[in-house]
Structure formats: C-alpha cells, structure tokens
PDB file of C-alpha atoms and ligand atoms in Angstrom:
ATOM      1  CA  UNK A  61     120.562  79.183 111.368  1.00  0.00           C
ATOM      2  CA  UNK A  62     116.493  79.358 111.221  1.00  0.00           C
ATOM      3  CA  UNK A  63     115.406  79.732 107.491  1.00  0.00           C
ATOM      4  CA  UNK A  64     114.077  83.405 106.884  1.00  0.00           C
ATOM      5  CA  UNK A  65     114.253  85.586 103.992  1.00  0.00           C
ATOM      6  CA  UNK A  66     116.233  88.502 103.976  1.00  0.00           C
ATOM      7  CA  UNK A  67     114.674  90.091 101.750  1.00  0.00           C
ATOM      8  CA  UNK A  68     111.316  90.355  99.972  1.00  0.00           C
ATOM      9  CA  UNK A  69     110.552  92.104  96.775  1.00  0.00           C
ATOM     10  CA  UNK A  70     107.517  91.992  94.446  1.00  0.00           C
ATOM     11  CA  UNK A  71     109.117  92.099  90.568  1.00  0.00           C
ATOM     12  CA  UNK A  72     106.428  92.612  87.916  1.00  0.00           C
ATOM     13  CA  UNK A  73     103.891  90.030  88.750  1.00  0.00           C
ATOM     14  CA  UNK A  74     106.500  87.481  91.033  1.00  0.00           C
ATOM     15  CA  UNK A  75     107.690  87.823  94.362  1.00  0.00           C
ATOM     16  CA  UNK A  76     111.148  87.389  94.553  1.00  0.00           C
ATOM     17  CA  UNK A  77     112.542  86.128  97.957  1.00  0.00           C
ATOM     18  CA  UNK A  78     116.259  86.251  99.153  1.00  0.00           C
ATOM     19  CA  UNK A  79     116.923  83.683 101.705  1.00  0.00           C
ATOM     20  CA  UNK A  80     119.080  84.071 104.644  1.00  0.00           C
ATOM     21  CA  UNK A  81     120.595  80.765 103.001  1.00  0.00           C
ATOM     22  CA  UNK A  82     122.067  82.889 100.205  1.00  0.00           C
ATOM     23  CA  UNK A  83     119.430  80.972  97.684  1.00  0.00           C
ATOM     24  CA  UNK A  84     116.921  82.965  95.779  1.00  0.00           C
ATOM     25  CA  UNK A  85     113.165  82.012  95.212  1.00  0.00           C
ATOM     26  CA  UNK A  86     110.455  83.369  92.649  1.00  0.00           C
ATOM     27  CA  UNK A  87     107.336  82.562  92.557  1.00  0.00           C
ATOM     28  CA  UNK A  88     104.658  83.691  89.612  1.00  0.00           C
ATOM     29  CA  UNK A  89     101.889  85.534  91.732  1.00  0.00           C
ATOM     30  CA  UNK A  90      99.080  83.281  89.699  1.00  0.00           C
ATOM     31  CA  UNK A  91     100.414  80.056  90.873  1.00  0.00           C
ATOM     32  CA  UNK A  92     101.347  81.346  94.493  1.00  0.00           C
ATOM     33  CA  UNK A  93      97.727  82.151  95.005  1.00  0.00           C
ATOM     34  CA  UNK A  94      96.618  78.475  93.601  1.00  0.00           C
ATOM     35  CA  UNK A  95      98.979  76.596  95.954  1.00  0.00           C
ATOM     36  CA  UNK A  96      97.214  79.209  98.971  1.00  0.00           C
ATOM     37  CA  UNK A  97      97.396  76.420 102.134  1.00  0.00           C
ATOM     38  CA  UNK A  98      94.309  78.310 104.133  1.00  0.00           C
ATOM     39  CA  UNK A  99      91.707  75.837 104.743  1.00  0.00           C
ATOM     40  CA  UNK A 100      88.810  77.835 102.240  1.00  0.00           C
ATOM     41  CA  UNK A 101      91.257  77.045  99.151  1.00  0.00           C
ATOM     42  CA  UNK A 102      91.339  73.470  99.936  1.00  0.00           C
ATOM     43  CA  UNK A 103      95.409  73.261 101.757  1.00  0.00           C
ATOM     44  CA  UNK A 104      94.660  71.505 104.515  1.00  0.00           C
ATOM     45  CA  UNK A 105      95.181  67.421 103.959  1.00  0.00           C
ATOM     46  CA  UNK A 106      92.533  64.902 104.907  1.00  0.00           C
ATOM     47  CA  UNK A 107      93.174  62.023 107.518  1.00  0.00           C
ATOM     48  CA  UNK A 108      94.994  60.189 104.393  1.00  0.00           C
ATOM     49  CA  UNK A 109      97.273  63.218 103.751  1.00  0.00           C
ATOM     50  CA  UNK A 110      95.503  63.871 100.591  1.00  0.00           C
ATOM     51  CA  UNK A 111      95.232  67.151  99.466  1.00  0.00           C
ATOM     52  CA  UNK A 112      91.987  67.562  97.449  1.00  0.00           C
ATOM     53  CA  UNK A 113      91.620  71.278  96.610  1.00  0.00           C
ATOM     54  CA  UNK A 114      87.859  72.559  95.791  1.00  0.00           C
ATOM     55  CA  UNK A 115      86.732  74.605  92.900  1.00  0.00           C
ATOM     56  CA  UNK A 116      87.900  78.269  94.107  1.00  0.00           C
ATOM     57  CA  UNK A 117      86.995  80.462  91.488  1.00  0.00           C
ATOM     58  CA  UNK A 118      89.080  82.987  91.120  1.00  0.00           C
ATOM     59  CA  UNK A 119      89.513  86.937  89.635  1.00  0.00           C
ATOM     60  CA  UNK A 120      91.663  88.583  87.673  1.00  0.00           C
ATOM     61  CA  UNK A 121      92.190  90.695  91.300  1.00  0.00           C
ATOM     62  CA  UNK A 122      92.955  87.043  92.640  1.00  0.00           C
ATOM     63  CA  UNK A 123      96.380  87.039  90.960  1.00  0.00           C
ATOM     64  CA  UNK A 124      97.298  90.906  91.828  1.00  0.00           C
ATOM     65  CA  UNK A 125      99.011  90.949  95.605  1.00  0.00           C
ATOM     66  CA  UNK A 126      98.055  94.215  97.455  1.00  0.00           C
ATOM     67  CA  UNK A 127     100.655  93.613  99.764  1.00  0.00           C
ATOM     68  CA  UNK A 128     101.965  91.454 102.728  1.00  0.00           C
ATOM     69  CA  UNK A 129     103.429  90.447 105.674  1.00  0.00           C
ATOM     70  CA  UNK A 130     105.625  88.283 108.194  1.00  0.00           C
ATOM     71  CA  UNK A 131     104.295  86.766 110.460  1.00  0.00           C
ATOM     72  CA  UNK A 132     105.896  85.098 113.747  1.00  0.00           C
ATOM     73  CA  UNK A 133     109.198  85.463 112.226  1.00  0.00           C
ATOM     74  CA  UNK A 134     108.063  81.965 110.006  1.00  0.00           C
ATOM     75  CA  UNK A 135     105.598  82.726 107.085  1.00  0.00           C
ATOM     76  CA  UNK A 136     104.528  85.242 104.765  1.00  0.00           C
ATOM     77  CA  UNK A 137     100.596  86.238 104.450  1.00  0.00           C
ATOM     78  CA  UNK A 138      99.990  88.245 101.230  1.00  0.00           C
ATOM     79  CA  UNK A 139      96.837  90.182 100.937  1.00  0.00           C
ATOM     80  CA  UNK A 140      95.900  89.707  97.247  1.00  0.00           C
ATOM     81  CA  UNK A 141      93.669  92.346  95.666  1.00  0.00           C
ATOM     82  CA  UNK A 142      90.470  90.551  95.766  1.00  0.00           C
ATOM     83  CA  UNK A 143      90.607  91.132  98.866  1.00  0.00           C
ATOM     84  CA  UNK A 144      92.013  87.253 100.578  1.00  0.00           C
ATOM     85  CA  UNK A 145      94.438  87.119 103.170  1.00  0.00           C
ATOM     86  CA  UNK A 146      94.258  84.003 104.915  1.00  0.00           C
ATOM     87  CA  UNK A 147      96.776  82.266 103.804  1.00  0.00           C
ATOM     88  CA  UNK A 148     100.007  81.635 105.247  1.00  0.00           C
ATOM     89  CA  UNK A 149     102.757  80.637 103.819  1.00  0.00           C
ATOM     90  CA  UNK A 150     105.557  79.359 106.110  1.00  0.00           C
ATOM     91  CA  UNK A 151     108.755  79.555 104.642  1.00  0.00           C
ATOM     92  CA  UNK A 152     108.941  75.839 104.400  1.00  0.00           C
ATOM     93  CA  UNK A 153     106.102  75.834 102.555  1.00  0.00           C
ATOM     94  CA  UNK A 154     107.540  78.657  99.659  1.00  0.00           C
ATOM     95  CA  UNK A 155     110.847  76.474  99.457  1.00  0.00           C
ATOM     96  CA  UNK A 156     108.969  73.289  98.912  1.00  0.00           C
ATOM     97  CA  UNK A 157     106.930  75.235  96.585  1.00  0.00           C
ATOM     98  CA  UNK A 158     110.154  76.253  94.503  1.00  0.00           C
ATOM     99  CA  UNK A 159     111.821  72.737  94.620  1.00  0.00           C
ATOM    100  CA  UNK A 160     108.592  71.558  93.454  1.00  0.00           C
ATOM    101  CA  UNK A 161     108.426  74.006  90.518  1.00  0.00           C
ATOM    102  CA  UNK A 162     111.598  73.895  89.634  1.00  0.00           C
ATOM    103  CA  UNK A 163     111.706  70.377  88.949  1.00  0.00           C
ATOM    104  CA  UNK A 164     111.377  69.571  85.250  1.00  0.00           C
ATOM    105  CA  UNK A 165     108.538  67.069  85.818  1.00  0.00           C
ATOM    106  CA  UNK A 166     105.991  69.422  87.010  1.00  0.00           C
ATOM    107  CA  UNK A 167     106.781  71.828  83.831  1.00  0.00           C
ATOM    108  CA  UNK A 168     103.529  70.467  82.358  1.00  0.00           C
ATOM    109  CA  UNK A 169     101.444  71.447  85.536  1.00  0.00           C
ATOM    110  CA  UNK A 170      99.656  74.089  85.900  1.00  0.00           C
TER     111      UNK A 170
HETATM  112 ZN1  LIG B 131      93.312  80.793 100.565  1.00  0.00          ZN
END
C-alpha cells in the first residue's frame, strides 16, 4: 500500500495527520515550519549530504498555517500566514520528521 494520509486536520496550533497505515502523526506548527525542506530555508543537502540551514528569520505569521494542500498524491505544501508556500513536504519526509521527534534524544532540540 503507498503511504498517504487519510486524513488531515489542523488541532490548535498542530497538524494532526492520520495515515493510511493506521498510525497517527502531530506535528507543532513552529517546528514544522523550521524543518521547511524548500531550498530558501536551507533543506536541500550539499554534495556531502550536509544539511546546513541559513539564518531564516522568521514571524510570528511564520508559525500560523493559512492552509494547504496535496500535492501529486505524495506531499503536503502548507501555505503559512506570512505568506511562504514553497515547501513540500513528502510524506516520507513528515514520518521521518515524527520518528525523529519522537525519539527521546532529540527532546532537548529545538
Ligand atoms: Zn521554506
């Protein structure tokens, strides 16, 4: 079965994801918007695989999501209220993202 969410809600300030896989993901809106993989926030990798992300400053607008949508049937691209929307996030990316953060040794990171 291809990975997809089945459904997609925004609760208070997370988006909560159902996955076709019967797991369920949430993911705080600030820190969704700091791991944003478009190239301007710093996602891609270099030639070592190194991500080095610039300084993005950000809003209070940066962390509000004005909506979103699928695209291609693989990733999600919020628009967030300041106005960005070039991020995608496949949905590979958002369950790496909530293995990542659910792991006790990145509590300390922010
Ligand atoms: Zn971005």
């Amino acid at each position: 079965m291809k990975l997809g969410p089945s459904s997609i809600e925004l609760i208070g300030n997370e988006l909560a994801i159902k996955w076709n896989d019967g797991e369920e993901s949430y993911f705080l809106l600030e820190r969704l918007r700091r791991a944003c993989p478009c190239a301007a926030c710093g996602g891609e990798p270099d030639v070592m695989g190194r991500v080095e992300r610039p300084l993005v400053s950000y809003a209070a607008s940066s962390f509000l999501l004005r909506g979103f949508q699928l695209v291609g049937g693989y990733a999600i691209q919020p628009t967030w209220a300041d106005g960005h929307s070039s991020g995608l996030y496949s949905f590979q990316y958002l369950k790496r993202l909530d293995a990542e953060w659910r792991s006790p040794a990145n509590t300390s990171e922010k």
